[in-house]
Amino acid sequence: MPISGGGSKVGIYVDVAYIYNNGGSKMQYDVLREFACRDFAEPVRMNAYVSYDRERAEWDEVYRKGTQNFHSALRDMGYKVIVKEIQWFEDESGNRYGKANADLDLAVDALLQSAKLDRVLLASGDGDFVQVVRALQDKGCRVEVMALDNVSSKLRHEADFFISGYLIPNLIPVNNYKTDQPEWGEIGSRVRGWCYWHSEQGYGFMRYLKSIAPGLWLTDTRHPESPYATAFFHDSNLPESVRPTVLPSRSYIFEMELARSERGGGIQAINIELISKF
């Protein structure tokens, strides 16, 4: 039975400010598009909601050019850039603060455009979108949520599918310790995953995505079409901040180097770092 969902129509809605401020300053938006369309789906809508400080742009040339280049790059990748200008206010104490909340724009657009969509990928961890997710589901859309740090637990649980962006191959650059870093998933490369099994005897197994592919529900790596792979690890390779007693857990996202296993032909995880915890 084929696992592809070819022909599906997808909408991608990115809360850029939230993602940027919560681990996504280096996020690769072309990879996000590839992930959203991983089963040969068609990206009908691709909306990126960005904030823009017009006052700052008048005196900060670096900010102005950098922002313009970023917006242009998003458009080149097929995103519609919805700019929300920062509005400045003063509180009762005379302190100045800015607001450029694009939540309402994103919510309204997603709901209005959902009639022509089969699936929505929401890139945000903001719990304010919980009701939007429910409304989209009521309209018949499957809703996937991708976020990085500071993710609302209610939003994760409301989504039909949640994935930490750190787990998506090449979405967020890894900590590159080598000038000739191998491709994600190859021996010697650094990948990100989570511990899905652990023994009191001092070892366990990590699971990670080998590549962007359909069939994300096929977590059993023995399945020939599973996009996942596993790596053995010793507790001695875990970072000091992580107690083995909390494992296994999907809440801890690790970055690790893949090496030949000491036990034979398998893969072993070494130089393990804790990247995110939610």
PDB file of N, CA and C in Angstrom, residues 129-169:
ATOM      1  N   PHE A 129      -3.065  30.099  19.118  1.00  0.00           N
ATOM      2  CA  PHE A 129      -3.585  29.482  17.892  1.00  0.00           C
ATOM      3  C   PHE A 129      -4.369  28.200  18.150  1.00  0.00           C
ATOM      4  N   VAL A 130      -4.570  27.830  19.394  1.00  0.00           N
ATOM      5  CA  VAL A 130      -5.293  26.592  19.698  1.00  0.00           C
ATOM      6  C   VAL A 130      -6.692  26.607  19.081  1.00  0.00           C
ATOM      7  N   GLN A 131      -7.419  27.700  19.261  1.00  0.00           N
ATOM      8  CA  GLN A 131      -8.772  27.785  18.715  1.00  0.00           C
ATOM      9  C   GLN A 131      -8.766  27.787  17.195  1.00  0.00           C
ATOM     10  N   VAL A 132      -7.714  28.356  16.596  1.00  0.00           N
ATOM     11  CA  VAL A 132      -7.593  28.350  15.134  1.00  0.00           C
ATOM     12  C   VAL A 132      -7.414  26.926  14.633  1.00  0.00           C
ATOM     13  N   VAL A 133      -6.590  26.157  15.336  1.00  0.00           N
ATOM     14  CA  VAL A 133      -6.379  24.761  14.956  1.00  0.00           C
ATOM     15  C   VAL A 133      -7.697  23.996  15.004  1.00  0.00           C
ATOM     16  N   ARG A 134      -8.468  24.190  16.070  1.00  0.00           N
ATOM     17  CA  ARG A 134      -9.758  23.502  16.190  1.00  0.00           C
ATOM     18  C   ARG A 134     -10.705  23.892  15.058  1.00  0.00           C
ATOM     19  N   ALA A 135     -10.735  25.191  14.735  1.00  0.00           N
ATOM     20  CA  ALA A 135     -11.626  25.664  13.671  1.00  0.00           C
ATOM     21  C   ALA A 135     -11.228  25.076  12.327  1.00  0.00           C
ATOM     22  N   LEU A 136      -9.933  24.986  12.058  1.00  0.00           N
ATOM     23  CA  LEU A 136      -9.466  24.395  10.801  1.00  0.00           C
ATOM     24  C   LEU A 136      -9.815  22.919  10.736  1.00  0.00           C
ATOM     25  N   GLN A 137      -9.679  22.223  11.849  1.00  0.00           N
ATOM     26  CA  GLN A 137     -10.044  20.811  11.882  1.00  0.00           C
ATOM     27  C   GLN A 137     -11.532  20.621  11.649  1.00  0.00           C
ATOM     28  N   ASP A 138     -12.352  21.522  12.202  1.00  0.00           N
ATOM     29  CA  ASP A 138     -13.792  21.449  11.996  1.00  0.00           C
ATOM     30  C   ASP A 138     -14.163  21.646  10.530  1.00  0.00           C
ATOM     31  N   LYS A 139     -13.308  22.361   9.808  1.00  0.00           N
ATOM     32  CA  LYS A 139     -13.539  22.575   8.378  1.00  0.00           C
ATOM     33  C   LYS A 139     -13.003  21.430   7.524  1.00  0.00           C
ATOM     34  N   GLY A 140     -12.425  20.420   8.168  1.00  0.00           N
ATOM     35  CA  GLY A 140     -11.960  19.243   7.440  1.00  0.00           C
ATOM     36  C   GLY A 140     -10.485  19.215   7.115  1.00  0.00           C
ATOM     37  N   CYS A 141      -9.725  20.189   7.619  1.00  0.00           N
ATOM     38  CA  CYS A 141      -8.285  20.234   7.345  1.00  0.00           C
ATOM     39  C   CYS A 141      -7.512  19.431   8.392  1.00  0.00           C
ATOM     40  N   ARG A 142      -6.503  18.749   7.946  1.00  0.00           N
ATOM     41  CA  ARG A 142      -5.539  18.152   8.863  1.00  0.00           C
ATOM     42  C   ARG A 142      -4.542  19.255   9.204  1.00  0.00           C
ATOM     43  N   VAL A 143      -4.266  19.439  10.494  1.00  0.00           N
ATOM     44  CA  VAL A 143      -3.404  20.536  10.929  1.00  0.00           C
ATOM     45  C   VAL A 143      -2.124  19.979  11.556  1.00  0.00           C
ATOM     46  N   GLU A 144      -0.999  20.366  10.976  1.00  0.00           N
ATOM     47  CA  GLU A 144       0.303  20.005  11.508  1.00  0.00           C
ATOM     48  C   GLU A 144       0.946  21.262  12.091  1.00  0.00           C
ATOM     49  N   VAL A 145       1.627  21.105  13.208  1.00  0.00           N
ATOM     50  CA  VAL A 145       2.306  22.224  13.848  1.00  0.00           C
ATOM     51  C   VAL A 145       3.792  21.931  13.914  1.00  0.00           C
ATOM     52  N   MET A 146       4.606  22.898  13.507  1.00  0.00           N
ATOM     53  CA  MET A 146       6.052  22.820  13.614  1.00  0.00           C
ATOM     54  C   MET A 146       6.522  24.002  14.422  1.00  0.00           C
ATOM     55  N   ALA A 147       7.313  23.752  15.449  1.00  0.00           N
ATOM     56  CA  ALA A 147       7.866  24.834  16.258  1.00  0.00           C
ATOM     57  C   ALA A 147       9.195  24.373  16.826  1.00  0.00           C
ATOM     58  N   LEU A 148       9.868  25.279  17.529  1.00  0.00           N
ATOM     59  CA  LEU A 148      11.197  24.988  18.055  1.00  0.00           C
ATOM     60  C   LEU A 148      11.191  25.105  19.579  1.00  0.00           C
ATOM     61  N   ASP A 149      11.485  26.285  20.112  1.00  0.00           N
ATOM     62  CA  ASP A 149      11.517  26.479  21.559  1.00  0.00           C
ATOM     63  C   ASP A 149      10.237  27.177  22.040  1.00  0.00           C
ATOM     64  N   ASN A 150       9.971  27.048  23.359  1.00  0.00           N
ATOM     65  CA  ASN A 150       8.824  27.710  23.990  1.00  0.00           C
ATOM     66  C   ASN A 150       7.525  27.390  23.265  1.00  0.00           C
ATOM     67  N   VAL A 151       7.230  26.105  23.164  1.00  0.00           N
ATOM     68  CA  VAL A 151       6.036  25.642  22.456  1.00  0.00           C
ATOM     69  C   VAL A 151       4.908  25.392  23.459  1.00  0.00           C
ATOM     70  N   SER A 152       3.753  25.932  23.189  1.00  0.00           N
ATOM     71  CA  SER A 152       2.592  25.711  24.038  1.00  0.00           C
ATOM     72  C   SER A 152       2.216  24.229  24.040  1.00  0.00           C
ATOM     73  N   SER A 153       2.082  23.658  25.221  1.00  0.00           N
ATOM     74  CA  SER A 153       1.685  22.247  25.312  1.00  0.00           C
ATOM     75  C   SER A 153       0.269  22.052  24.767  1.00  0.00           C
ATOM     76  N   LYS A 154      -0.613  23.033  24.981  1.00  0.00           N
ATOM     77  CA  LYS A 154      -1.976  22.923  24.460  1.00  0.00           C
ATOM     78  C   LYS A 154      -1.977  22.897  22.936  1.00  0.00           C
ATOM     79  N   LEU A 155      -1.107  23.699  22.330  1.00  0.00           N
ATOM     80  CA  LEU A 155      -1.034  23.721  20.865  1.00  0.00           C
ATOM     81  C   LEU A 155      -0.499  22.394  20.341  1.00  0.00           C
ATOM     82  N   ARG A 156       0.533  21.854  20.988  1.00  0.00           N
ATOM     83  CA  ARG A 156       1.080  20.555  20.573  1.00  0.00           C
ATOM     84  C   ARG A 156       0.007  19.475  20.621  1.00  0.00           C
ATOM     85  N   HIS A 157      -0.760  19.465  21.692  1.00  0.00           N
ATOM     86  CA  HIS A 157      -1.741  18.401  21.875  1.00  0.00           C
ATOM     87  C   HIS A 157      -2.966  18.573  20.978  1.00  0.00           C
ATOM     88  N   GLU A 158      -3.253  19.806  20.580  1.00  0.00           N
ATOM     89  CA  GLU A 158      -4.425  20.055  19.734  1.00  0.00           C
ATOM     90  C   GLU A 158      -4.156  19.701  18.279  1.00  0.00           C
ATOM     91  N   ALA A 159      -2.907  19.788  17.860  1.00  0.00           N
ATOM     92  CA  ALA A 159      -2.558  19.525  16.458  1.00  0.00           C
ATOM     93  C   ALA A 159      -2.769  18.050  16.118  1.00  0.00           C
ATOM     94  N   ASP A 160      -3.046  17.781  14.850  1.00  0.00           N
ATOM     95  CA  ASP A 160      -3.115  16.392  14.386  1.00  0.00           C
ATOM     96  C   ASP A 160      -1.731  15.761  14.380  1.00  0.00           C
ATOM     97  N   PHE A 161      -0.719  16.608  14.201  1.00  0.00           N
ATOM     98  CA  PHE A 161       0.661  16.127  14.192  1.00  0.00           C
ATOM     99  C   PHE A 161       1.555  17.284  14.598  1.00  0.00           C
ATOM    100  N   PHE A 162       2.435  17.032  15.547  1.00  0.00           N
ATOM    101  CA  PHE A 162       3.409  18.048  15.954  1.00  0.00           C
ATOM    102  C   PHE A 162       4.805  17.500  15.748  1.00  0.00           C
ATOM    103  N   ILE A 163       5.704  18.363  15.283  1.00  0.00           N
ATOM    104  CA  ILE A 163       7.108  17.982  15.162  1.00  0.00           C
ATOM    105  C   ILE A 163       7.979  19.164  15.578  1.00  0.00           C
ATOM    106  N   SER A 164       9.005  18.858  16.340  1.00  0.00           N
ATOM    107  CA  SER A 164      10.000  19.882  16.642  1.00  0.00           C
ATOM    108  C   SER A 164      10.813  20.143  15.379  1.00  0.00           C
ATOM    109  N   GLY A 165      10.968  21.415  15.047  1.00  0.00           N
ATOM    110  CA  GLY A 165      11.738  21.758  13.852  1.00  0.00           C
ATOM    111  C   GLY A 165      13.181  21.289  13.912  1.00  0.00           C
ATOM    112  N   TYR A 166      13.688  21.081  15.129  1.00  0.00           N
ATOM    113  CA  TYR A 166      15.065  20.600  15.256  1.00  0.00           C
ATOM    114  C   TYR A 166      15.237  19.207  14.658  1.00  0.00           C
ATOM    115  N   LEU A 167      14.145  18.441  14.573  1.00  0.00           N
ATOM    116  CA  LEU A 167      14.227  17.075  14.073  1.00  0.00           C
ATOM    117  C   LEU A 167      14.191  16.990  12.550  1.00  0.00           C
ATOM    118  N   ILE A 168      13.777  18.064  11.889  1.00  0.00           N
ATOM    119  CA  ILE A 168      13.662  18.049  10.428  1.00  0.00           C
ATOM    120  C   ILE A 168      15.050  18.232   9.823  1.00  0.00           C
ATOM    121  N   PRO A 169      15.504  17.287   9.026  1.00  0.00           N
ATOM    122  CA  PRO A 169      16.856  17.380   8.461  1.00  0.00           C
ATOM    123  C   PRO A 169      17.114  18.710   7.760  1.00  0.00           C
TER     124      PRO A 169
END
